[in-house]
mmCIF file of C-alpha atoms in Angstrom:
data_model
loop_
_atom_site.group_PDB
_atom_site.id
_atom_site.type_symbol
_atom_site.label_atom_id
_atom_site.label_comp_id
_atom_site.label_asym_id
_atom_site.label_seq_id
_atom_site.Cartn_x
_atom_site.Cartn_y
_atom_site.Cartn_z
ATOM 1 C CA MET A 1 15.382 19.360 -35.572
ATOM 2 C CA LYS A 2 11.574 18.900 -35.149
ATOM 3 C CA LYS A 3 11.940 17.893 -31.448
ATOM 4 C CA THR A 4 14.311 21.419 -31.414
ATOM 5 C CA LEU A 5 11.877 23.684 -32.752
ATOM 6 C CA PHE A 6 8.844 21.817 -30.736
ATOM 7 C CA ALA A 7 10.535 22.928 -27.852
ATOM 8 C CA SER A 8 11.810 26.542 -29.002
ATOM 9 C CA THR A 9 7.992 27.028 -29.931
ATOM 10 C CA ALA A 10 6.683 25.529 -26.264
ATOM 11 C CA VAL A 11 8.549 28.693 -25.262
ATOM 12 C CA ALA A 12 8.047 31.539 -27.294
ATOM 13 C CA ALA A 13 4.466 30.523 -26.237
ATOM 14 C CA LEU A 14 4.888 30.981 -22.150
ATOM 15 C CA SER A 15 6.710 34.252 -23.466
ATOM 16 C CA PHE A 16 4.393 35.567 -25.861
ATOM 17 C CA GLY A 17 1.400 34.496 -23.054
ATOM 18 C CA GLY A 18 3.499 36.195 -20.349
ATOM 19 C CA ALA A 19 2.990 39.916 -22.058
ATOM 20 C CA ALA A 20 -0.535 39.319 -23.045
ATOM 21 C CA SER A 21 -1.700 37.794 -19.597
ATOM 22 C CA ALA A 22 -4.226 40.563 -17.799
ATOM 23 C CA ALA A 23 -3.663 39.289 -14.372
ATOM 24 C CA GLY A 24 -1.088 37.237 -13.096
ATOM 25 C CA LEU A 25 -1.054 33.521 -12.457
ATOM 26 C CA GLU A 26 -2.791 32.148 -9.377
ATOM 27 C CA ALA A 27 -1.155 29.698 -6.811
ATOM 28 C CA THR A 28 -2.880 26.580 -5.298
ATOM 29 C CA VAL A 29 -2.651 23.942 -3.125
ATOM 30 C CA GLY A 30 -3.499 20.238 -2.713
ATOM 31 C CA GLY A 31 -2.669 17.161 -1.657
ATOM 32 C CA TYR A 32 -3.549 13.757 0.330
ATOM 33 C CA TRP A 33 -3.000 11.312 3.542
ATOM 34 C CA TYR A 34 -4.144 7.334 3.341
ATOM 35 C CA ILE A 35 -4.099 6.466 6.798
ATOM 36 C CA GLY A 36 -4.977 2.618 7.502
ATOM 37 C CA ALA A 37 -3.932 -0.857 9.270
ATOM 38 C CA GLY A 38 -4.471 -4.628 7.576
ATOM 39 C CA TYR A 39 -2.876 -7.660 7.729
ATOM 40 C CA ASP A 40 -0.489 -9.392 5.409
ATOM 41 C CA SER A 41 0.578 -12.429 4.671
ATOM 42 C CA GLY A 42 3.924 -12.449 3.303
ATOM 43 C CA LEU A 43 2.910 -10.727 -0.364
ATOM 44 C CA VAL A 44 5.663 -8.567 -1.692
ATOM 45 C CA SER A 45 3.845 -5.131 -1.830
ATOM 46 C CA PHE A 46 4.441 -1.180 -1.569
ATOM 47 C CA GLU A 47 3.160 -1.539 1.984
ATOM 48 C CA ASN A 48 5.097 -4.783 3.235
ATOM 49 C CA PRO A 49 8.207 -4.663 -0.060
ATOM 50 C CA ALA A 50 10.583 -7.125 3.244
ATOM 51 C CA GLY A 51 7.289 -9.886 2.418
ATOM 52 C CA ALA A 52 6.709 -11.001 5.535
ATOM 53 C CA SER A 53 3.935 -11.475 7.297
ATOM 54 C CA GLY A 54 2.016 -9.762 10.583
ATOM 55 C CA VAL A 55 0.637 -6.058 10.749
ATOM 56 C CA THR A 56 0.721 -3.417 7.858
ATOM 57 C CA ILE A 57 0.455 0.077 8.778
ATOM 58 C CA LEU A 58 0.149 2.786 5.905
ATOM 59 C CA ARG A 59 0.398 6.058 6.073
ATOM 60 C CA ASP A 60 1.167 8.391 2.630
ATOM 61 C CA GLY A 61 0.580 11.803 1.371
ATOM 62 C CA GLU A 62 1.515 14.002 -1.236
ATOM 63 C CA ILE A 63 1.661 17.565 -1.315
ATOM 64 C CA PHE A 64 0.723 19.459 -4.462
ATOM 65 C CA LEU A 65 1.712 23.096 -5.356
ATOM 66 C CA GLY A 66 0.195 24.411 -8.369
ATOM 67 C CA VAL A 67 -0.196 27.821 -10.207
ATOM 68 C CA THR A 68 -2.765 28.510 -13.086
ATOM 69 C CA GLY A 69 -3.769 30.983 -15.117
ATOM 70 C CA SER A 70 -4.896 32.978 -18.617
ATOM 71 C CA THR A 71 -3.988 35.164 -20.885
ATOM 72 C CA ASP A 72 -6.163 37.815 -22.730
ATOM 73 C CA ASN A 73 -5.101 35.629 -26.258
ATOM 74 C CA GLY A 74 -6.812 33.081 -25.088
ATOM 75 C CA LEU A 75 -4.010 30.626 -23.707
ATOM 76 C CA THR A 76 -4.123 28.833 -19.782
ATOM 77 C CA PHE A 77 -1.225 27.871 -18.578
ATOM 78 C CA ASP A 78 -0.872 25.582 -15.788
ATOM 79 C CA GLY A 79 1.667 23.764 -13.567
ATOM 80 C CA ARG A 80 2.188 21.039 -10.098
ATOM 81 C CA VAL A 81 4.428 19.351 -7.940
ATOM 82 C CA GLU A 82 4.231 17.258 -5.875
ATOM 83 C CA LEU A 83 6.089 16.503 -2.601
ATOM 84 C CA GLU A 84 5.941 13.489 -0.869
ATOM 85 C CA SER A 85 4.980 13.651 2.635
ATOM 86 C CA PHE A 86 7.864 11.966 4.020
ATOM 87 C CA THR A 87 11.221 11.490 3.471
ATOM 88 C CA SER A 88 12.032 9.846 -0.411
ATOM 89 C CA GLY A 89 15.008 8.759 -2.007
ATOM 90 C CA ASP A 90 12.796 10.821 -4.624
ATOM 91 C CA GLN A 91 11.519 13.281 -2.835
ATOM 92 C CA ILE A 92 9.764 15.030 -5.845
ATOM 93 C CA ASP A 93 7.369 13.139 -7.787
ATOM 94 C CA GLU A 94 5.552 14.640 -10.704
ATOM 95 C CA ASN A 95 6.764 18.043 -12.123
ATOM 96 C CA TRP A 96 6.224 19.844 -14.800
ATOM 97 C CA ALA A 97 3.872 23.388 -16.701
ATOM 98 C CA ARG A 98 1.785 23.049 -18.984
ATOM 99 C CA VAL A 99 0.031 25.706 -21.724
ATOM 100 C CA SER A 100 -3.089 24.821 -23.283
ATOM 101 C CA GLY A 101 -5.174 26.081 -26.423
ATOM 102 C CA SER A 102 -7.461 25.646 -29.224
ATOM 103 C CA PHE A 103 -4.304 23.288 -30.333
ATOM 104 C CA GLY A 104 -4.652 21.501 -27.123
ATOM 105 C CA SER A 105 -1.657 21.077 -25.427
ATOM 106 C CA VAL A 106 1.814 21.143 -24.769
ATOM 107 C CA LEU A 107 3.432 19.738 -20.858
ATOM 108 C CA ILE A 108 6.607 19.439 -20.271
ATOM 109 C CA GLY A 109 8.325 17.873 -17.876
ATOM 110 C CA GLY A 110 8.357 14.516 -15.189
ATOM 111 C CA GLU A 111 4.787 13.102 -16.212
ATOM 112 C CA ASP A 112 3.434 9.045 -17.269
ATOM 113 C CA THR A 113 3.877 8.022 -20.391
ATOM 114 C CA THR A 114 0.888 9.014 -22.616
ATOM 115 C CA SER A 115 -0.477 5.367 -23.146
ATOM 116 C CA ASP A 116 -0.267 5.110 -18.889
ATOM 117 C CA ASN A 117 -2.849 8.512 -19.007
ATOM 118 C CA HIS A 118 -5.235 6.558 -21.967
ATOM 119 C CA GLU A 119 -6.247 3.701 -20.185
ATOM 120 C CA ALA A 120 -9.275 2.434 -19.387
ATOM 121 C CA GLY A 121 -10.750 -0.728 -17.658
ATOM 122 C CA ILE A 122 -9.866 -0.961 -14.299
ATOM 123 C CA PHE A 123 -11.050 -0.454 -11.228
ATOM 124 C CA TYR A 124 -9.167 0.149 -8.400
ATOM 125 C CA GLY A 125 -9.723 1.764 -4.353
ATOM 126 C CA PRO A 126 -9.389 5.547 -3.268
ATOM 127 C CA GLY A 127 -5.749 5.500 -4.546
ATOM 128 C CA ALA A 128 -5.035 2.104 -5.805
ATOM 129 C CA ARG A 129 -4.312 0.663 -2.310
ATOM 130 C CA THR A 130 -6.336 -1.809 -3.068
ATOM 131 C CA GLY A 131 -7.328 -2.966 -6.320
ATOM 132 C CA TYR A 132 -6.546 -6.376 -8.291
ATOM 133 C CA PHE A 133 -4.375 -5.363 -11.055
ATOM 134 C CA ASP A 134 -1.681 -2.216 -11.042
ATOM 135 C CA ALA A 135 -2.779 -1.226 -7.466
ATOM 136 C CA PHE A 136 0.456 -0.351 -5.062
ATOM 137 C CA VAL A 137 -0.038 -4.136 -3.033
ATOM 138 C CA SER A 138 0.058 -6.150 -6.325
ATOM 139 C CA VAL A 139 2.346 -8.320 -8.751
ATOM 140 C CA ILE A 140 0.846 -7.239 -11.960
ATOM 141 C CA GLY A 141 1.948 -3.995 -13.465
ATOM 142 C CA SER A 142 1.341 -2.359 -16.337
ATOM 143 C CA SER A 143 3.195 -0.263 -18.645
ATOM 144 C CA ASN A 144 3.243 2.742 -16.915
ATOM 145 C CA ALA A 145 7.248 3.672 -17.539
ATOM 146 C CA GLY A 146 6.924 5.890 -14.825
ATOM 147 C CA ASP A 147 6.965 10.029 -14.488
ATOM 148 C CA LEU A 148 10.036 10.323 -16.993
ATOM 149 C CA ILE A 149 11.315 13.752 -17.681
ATOM 150 C CA GLY A 150 9.537 15.211 -20.668
ATOM 151 C CA ILE A 151 7.793 16.053 -23.550
ATOM 152 C CA THR A 152 4.066 15.473 -23.828
ATOM 153 C CA TYR A 153 0.876 16.549 -26.247
ATOM 154 C CA GLU A 154 -2.297 16.533 -26.446
ATOM 155 C CA SER A 155 -5.217 17.176 -28.775
ATOM 156 C CA PRO A 156 -8.086 18.892 -27.889
ATOM 157 C CA ASN A 157 -11.569 16.756 -26.839
ATOM 158 C CA ILE A 158 -12.784 16.560 -30.710
ATOM 159 C CA SER A 159 -16.325 14.925 -30.725
ATOM 160 C CA GLY A 160 -15.074 12.281 -27.941
ATOM 161 C CA PHE A 161 -11.842 11.511 -29.458
ATOM 162 C CA SER A 162 -8.465 12.449 -27.810
ATOM 163 C CA VAL A 163 -4.954 11.537 -29.061
ATOM 164 C CA GLY A 164 -1.460 12.579 -27.596
ATOM 165 C CA GLY A 165 1.676 11.737 -28.046
ATOM 166 C CA SER A 166 4.476 12.092 -25.508
ATOM 167 C CA TYR A 167 8.681 11.648 -25.826
ATOM 168 C CA HIS A 168 10.687 10.763 -22.178
ATOM 169 C CA LEU A 169 14.262 10.173 -21.646
ATOM 170 C CA ALA A 170 14.387 7.098 -19.601
ATOM 171 C CA GLY A 171 16.262 6.842 -16.417
ATOM 172 C CA THR A 172 15.808 10.660 -15.622
ATOM 173 C CA ASP A 173 12.632 9.883 -12.594
ATOM 174 C CA GLY A 174 14.479 10.128 -8.731
ATOM 175 C CA ALA A 175 16.934 11.587 -6.464
ATOM 176 C CA GLY A 176 18.914 12.100 -9.260
ATOM 177 C CA ASP A 177 17.029 14.730 -11.275
ATOM 178 C CA GLN A 178 17.905 18.337 -12.832
ATOM 179 C CA GLY A 179 16.771 20.924 -13.894
ATOM 180 C CA ARG A 180 18.530 20.337 -17.952
ATOM 181 C CA VAL A 181 18.197 16.723 -18.852
ATOM 182 C CA THR A 182 19.856 15.573 -21.869
ATOM 183 C CA LYS A 183 19.456 12.826 -24.351
ATOM 184 C CA GLN A 184 21.168 9.989 -22.971
ATOM 185 C CA ILE A 185 22.323 7.298 -26.257
ATOM 186 C CA GLU A 186 19.988 4.322 -26.392
ATOM 187 C CA ASP A 187 18.004 5.492 -23.731
ATOM 188 C CA ASP A 188 14.625 7.293 -24.232
ATOM 189 C CA ILE A 189 10.772 5.874 -24.667
ATOM 190 C CA TYR A 190 8.598 7.143 -27.422
ATOM 191 C CA SER A 191 4.436 6.414 -26.588
ATOM 192 C CA PHE A 192 1.129 7.197 -27.880
ATOM 193 C CA GLY A 193 -2.843 7.065 -26.466
ATOM 194 C CA ALA A 194 -5.860 7.335 -28.012
ATOM 195 C CA ASP A 195 -9.388 7.143 -26.173
ATOM 196 C CA TYR A 196 -13.006 7.481 -26.959
ATOM 197 C CA SER A 197 -15.490 8.844 -24.831
ATOM 198 C CA GLY A 198 -19.421 9.109 -25.437
ATOM 199 C CA GLU A 199 -22.870 8.082 -24.105
ATOM 200 C CA PHE A 200 -25.527 6.008 -25.664
ATOM 201 C CA SER A 201 -29.067 5.908 -23.976
ATOM 202 C CA GLY A 202 -27.631 5.941 -20.784
ATOM 203 C CA VAL A 203 -25.090 4.248 -21.157
ATOM 204 C CA SER A 204 -21.532 5.382 -21.328
ATOM 205 C CA LEU A 205 -18.489 4.203 -22.941
ATOM 206 C CA ASP A 206 -14.666 4.726 -22.526
ATOM 207 C CA VAL A 207 -12.615 2.989 -25.205
ATOM 208 C CA ALA A 208 -8.591 3.596 -24.404
ATOM 209 C CA GLY A 209 -5.168 2.126 -25.669
ATOM 210 C CA GLY A 210 -1.702 3.092 -26.480
ATOM 211 C CA ILE A 211 1.785 1.763 -27.067
ATOM 212 C CA VAL A 212 4.751 2.410 -25.283
ATOM 213 C CA ASN A 213 8.336 2.398 -27.776
ATOM 214 C CA GLY A 214 12.142 3.349 -27.027
ATOM 215 C CA ASP A 215 15.811 2.489 -27.867
ATOM 216 C CA GLY A 216 15.475 0.614 -24.152
ATOM 217 C CA ILE A 217 12.659 -1.479 -24.685
ATOM 218 C CA GLU A 218 12.819 -4.989 -26.743
ATOM 219 C CA ASP A 219 9.841 -5.150 -28.206
ATOM 220 C CA VAL A 220 6.801 -2.403 -28.353
ATOM 221 C CA VAL A 221 4.241 -2.982 -25.353
ATOM 222 C CA PHE A 222 0.880 -1.652 -26.176
ATOM 223 C CA GLN A 223 -2.545 -1.830 -23.762
ATOM 224 C CA VAL A 224 -5.938 -1.219 -24.882
ATOM 225 C CA GLY A 225 -9.475 -1.379 -22.395
ATOM 226 C CA THR A 226 -13.081 -0.731 -22.252
ATOM 227 C CA THR A 227 -15.332 1.045 -19.550
ATOM 228 C CA ILE A 228 -19.389 0.071 -20.004
ATOM 229 C CA ALA A 229 -21.758 1.759 -17.049
ATOM 230 C CA TYR A 230 -25.174 2.116 -16.879
ATOM 231 C CA GLN A 231 -27.193 3.294 -13.183
ATOM 232 C CA GLY A 232 -24.396 3.141 -10.852
ATOM 233 C CA VAL A 233 -22.796 -0.621 -12.014
ATOM 234 C CA SER A 234 -19.716 -0.552 -14.149
ATOM 235 C CA LEU A 235 -17.581 -3.145 -16.452
ATOM 236 C CA GLY A 236 -14.081 -2.760 -17.060
ATOM 237 C CA VAL A 237 -12.404 -5.266 -19.564
ATOM 238 C CA HIS A 238 -8.240 -4.002 -20.188
ATOM 239 C CA TYR A 239 -5.449 -6.027 -21.688
ATOM 240 C CA ASP A 240 -1.906 -5.039 -21.033
ATOM 241 C CA SER A 241 1.207 -6.633 -23.637
ATOM 242 C CA ASN A 242 3.557 -6.424 -20.879
ATOM 243 C CA ALA A 243 6.527 -7.088 -23.535
ATOM 244 C CA SER A 244 10.070 -7.634 -22.430
ATOM 245 C CA GLY A 245 12.504 -4.478 -21.250
ATOM 246 C CA LEU A 246 9.880 -2.571 -18.397
ATOM 247 C CA GLU A 247 9.065 -3.002 -14.691
ATOM 248 C CA THR A 248 6.798 -2.093 -12.644
ATOM 249 C CA ASP A 249 6.322 -1.220 -8.974
ATOM 250 C CA GLY A 250 9.681 -3.458 -8.763
ATOM 251 C CA VAL A 251 8.171 -6.410 -10.721
ATOM 252 C CA ASP A 252 10.133 -7.448 -13.519
ATOM 253 C CA LEU A 253 8.091 -8.143 -16.821
ATOM 254 C CA THR A 254 10.742 -9.660 -18.897
ATOM 255 C CA ASP A 255 8.717 -13.480 -18.872
ATOM 256 C CA ASP A 256 5.468 -11.939 -19.387
ATOM 257 C CA ASP A 257 3.213 -12.413 -22.781
ATOM 258 C CA GLY A 258 -0.122 -10.287 -21.576
ATOM 259 C CA ALA A 259 -1.585 -9.095 -18.444
ATOM 260 C CA LEU A 260 -6.141 -9.427 -18.434
ATOM 261 C CA ALA A 261 -7.813 -8.002 -16.478
ATOM 262 C CA VAL A 262 -11.752 -8.098 -15.636
ATOM 263 C CA GLY A 263 -13.994 -6.275 -13.110
ATOM 264 C CA VAL A 264 -17.141 -4.665 -11.847
ATOM 265 C CA GLN A 265 -18.140 -1.498 -9.776
ATOM 266 C CA TYR A 266 -21.421 -0.807 -8.013
ATOM 267 C CA THR A 267 -21.904 3.246 -6.369
ATOM 268 C CA THR A 268 -25.075 4.099 -5.077
ATOM 269 C CA GLY A 269 -25.159 7.651 -3.110
ATOM 270 C CA PRO A 270 -21.760 7.024 -0.848
ATOM 271 C CA TRP A 271 -20.733 4.159 -1.544
ATOM 272 C CA THR A 272 -18.716 1.943 -3.585
ATOM 273 C CA VAL A 273 -18.795 -1.803 -3.812
ATOM 274 C CA ALA A 274 -15.979 -3.129 -6.639
ATOM 275 C CA GLY A 275 -13.501 -6.162 -7.133
ATOM 276 C CA GLY A 276 -11.947 -8.230 -10.237
ATOM 277 C CA TYR A 277 -9.437 -10.957 -11.253
ATOM 278 C CA ALA A 278 -6.673 -10.453 -13.331
ATOM 279 C CA PHE A 279 -3.268 -13.047 -14.836
ATOM 280 C CA ASN A 280 -0.707 -13.221 -16.476
ATOM 281 C CA PHE A 281 0.402 -15.211 -19.317
ATOM 282 C CA ASN A 282 3.676 -16.284 -20.187
ATOM 283 C CA ASP A 283 5.839 -18.956 -22.544
ATOM 284 C CA GLU A 284 5.639 -21.737 -20.609
ATOM 285 C CA ASP A 285 2.494 -21.123 -18.353
ATOM 286 C CA PHE A 286 -1.099 -20.282 -20.068
ATOM 287 C CA VAL A 287 -1.324 -18.459 -16.468
ATOM 288 C CA ASP A 288 1.249 -17.188 -14.541
ATOM 289 C CA ALA A 289 -0.043 -15.396 -11.975
ATOM 290 C CA ASN A 290 -3.308 -14.972 -10.106
ATOM 291 C CA ASN A 291 -4.562 -11.864 -8.727
ATOM 292 C CA PHE A 292 -8.191 -10.892 -6.941
ATOM 293 C CA GLY A 293 -9.080 -7.681 -5.314
ATOM 294 C CA GLY A 294 -12.459 -6.431 -3.584
ATOM 295 C CA TRP A 295 -13.116 -3.787 -1.738
ATOM 296 C CA VAL A 296 -16.242 -1.456 -0.242
ATOM 297 C CA THR A 297 -15.969 2.184 0.481
ATOM 298 C CA TYR A 298 -17.870 4.930 2.020
ATOM 299 C CA ALA A 299 -17.929 8.808 1.399
ATOM 300 C CA LEU A 300 -18.291 10.128 4.904
ATOM 301 C CA GLY A 301 -17.751 13.352 2.957
ATOM 302 C CA PRO A 302 -16.661 16.115 1.456
ATOM 303 C CA GLY A 303 -12.761 15.114 0.857
ATOM 304 C CA VAL A 304 -13.291 11.933 3.393
ATOM 305 C CA SER A 305 -13.630 8.508 3.004
ATOM 306 C CA ALA A 306 -13.664 5.103 4.267
ATOM 307 C CA THR A 307 -12.143 1.742 2.083
ATOM 308 C CA PHE A 308 -11.478 -2.006 3.842
ATOM 309 C CA GLY A 309 -10.626 -4.244 1.081
ATOM 310 C CA ILE A 310 -8.700 -7.614 0.250
ATOM 311 C CA GLU A 311 -6.068 -8.551 -2.279
ATOM 312 C CA GLY A 312 -4.934 -11.321 -3.135
ATOM 313 C CA ASN A 313 -2.428 -13.326 -5.304
ATOM 314 C CA ASP A 314 -1.169 -17.025 -5.455
ATOM 315 C CA GLY A 315 2.173 -16.267 -7.497
ATOM 316 C CA GLY A 316 1.788 -19.016 -9.866
ATOM 317 C CA SER A 317 1.684 -21.333 -7.269
ATOM 318 C CA ALA A 318 -1.891 -22.711 -6.804
ATOM 319 C CA GLU A 319 -0.934 -23.993 -3.461
ATOM 320 C CA ASP A 320 0.315 -20.477 -2.020
ATOM 321 C CA THR A 321 -1.938 -17.570 -1.852
ATOM 322 C CA ASP A 322 -0.603 -14.061 -0.598
ATOM 323 C CA ILE A 323 -4.318 -12.108 0.977
ATOM 324 C CA VAL A 324 -3.540 -8.838 1.887
ATOM 325 C CA ALA A 325 -6.668 -7.239 4.444
ATOM 326 C CA LEU A 326 -6.498 -3.365 5.002
ATOM 327 C CA GLY A 327 -8.484 -1.130 5.797
ATOM 328 C CA TYR A 328 -7.785 2.648 5.483
ATOM 329 C CA LEU A 329 -9.173 6.234 5.264
ATOM 330 C CA ALA A 330 -8.749 8.908 2.474
ATOM 331 C CA LEU A 331 -8.520 12.112 3.188
ATOM 332 C CA SER A 332 -8.036 14.678 -0.472
ATOM 333 C CA PHE A 333 -7.819 18.444 -0.048
#
């Protein structure tokens, strides 16, 4: 009953806001491309799914189609559809519409879990194409359940604090998406998240965390992290429980008892230098897999950057370390 009332309220707000609108909604277009090349010694990755060693080519992109506008009664409306720039079984990525106001915001559509959107303590190269935790070439994943169809609420930011919650229908992200999605038995995900951001005597602090649970998840998944920054130097620490019942980036996390990541980043002018280390725990071995990465990024101009990064993983074996070296351009508009 509460879910029905929640959805009805959102629809009513959309209808009322449209009637009170002082001007039409404005359409926007944006997107990105990542192009580059490198060498992969055999790590199974986004760029090299077969795991064979050799030259790897990166070409990836998305086009964002958006809409935004506001009404005289103080409501703001926006929406977004992300279209892959290459043929894919999941051609449409995130796709949602949102109503915002003094009450916070209500979003309906395909989006990450609230826990994933309240995350701190991890650094990435542009587009997460290189990293040390849940970048696309990493085998250590996070508790993100993907861009599933659902409803998300985010509170207003009050003195640096914000909280949110989401309800998603699992198994609905992909080529089989439909305009109306109905809950399936034992096939849903609940997620909650919170974060705080503040500054004290020039020191910036960001603390965030969240939980994910649902009928199809054996144990509650939780994550927590913090980022501390001062004069261009940032230190991040992140822990993810990686409990049973989740897969991330094609990696089965069933046997994992947790993943810990520590990273550092330094930015000066157009240069950014960053890197970190992460490892998984499981019941049998204290450390199941080690993952490390480092990269240098140079901002060539507005919306254009060049990055060279190296990422490695031993897969839980001290005798065999897979290395990925990748140089790429990030173009955004």
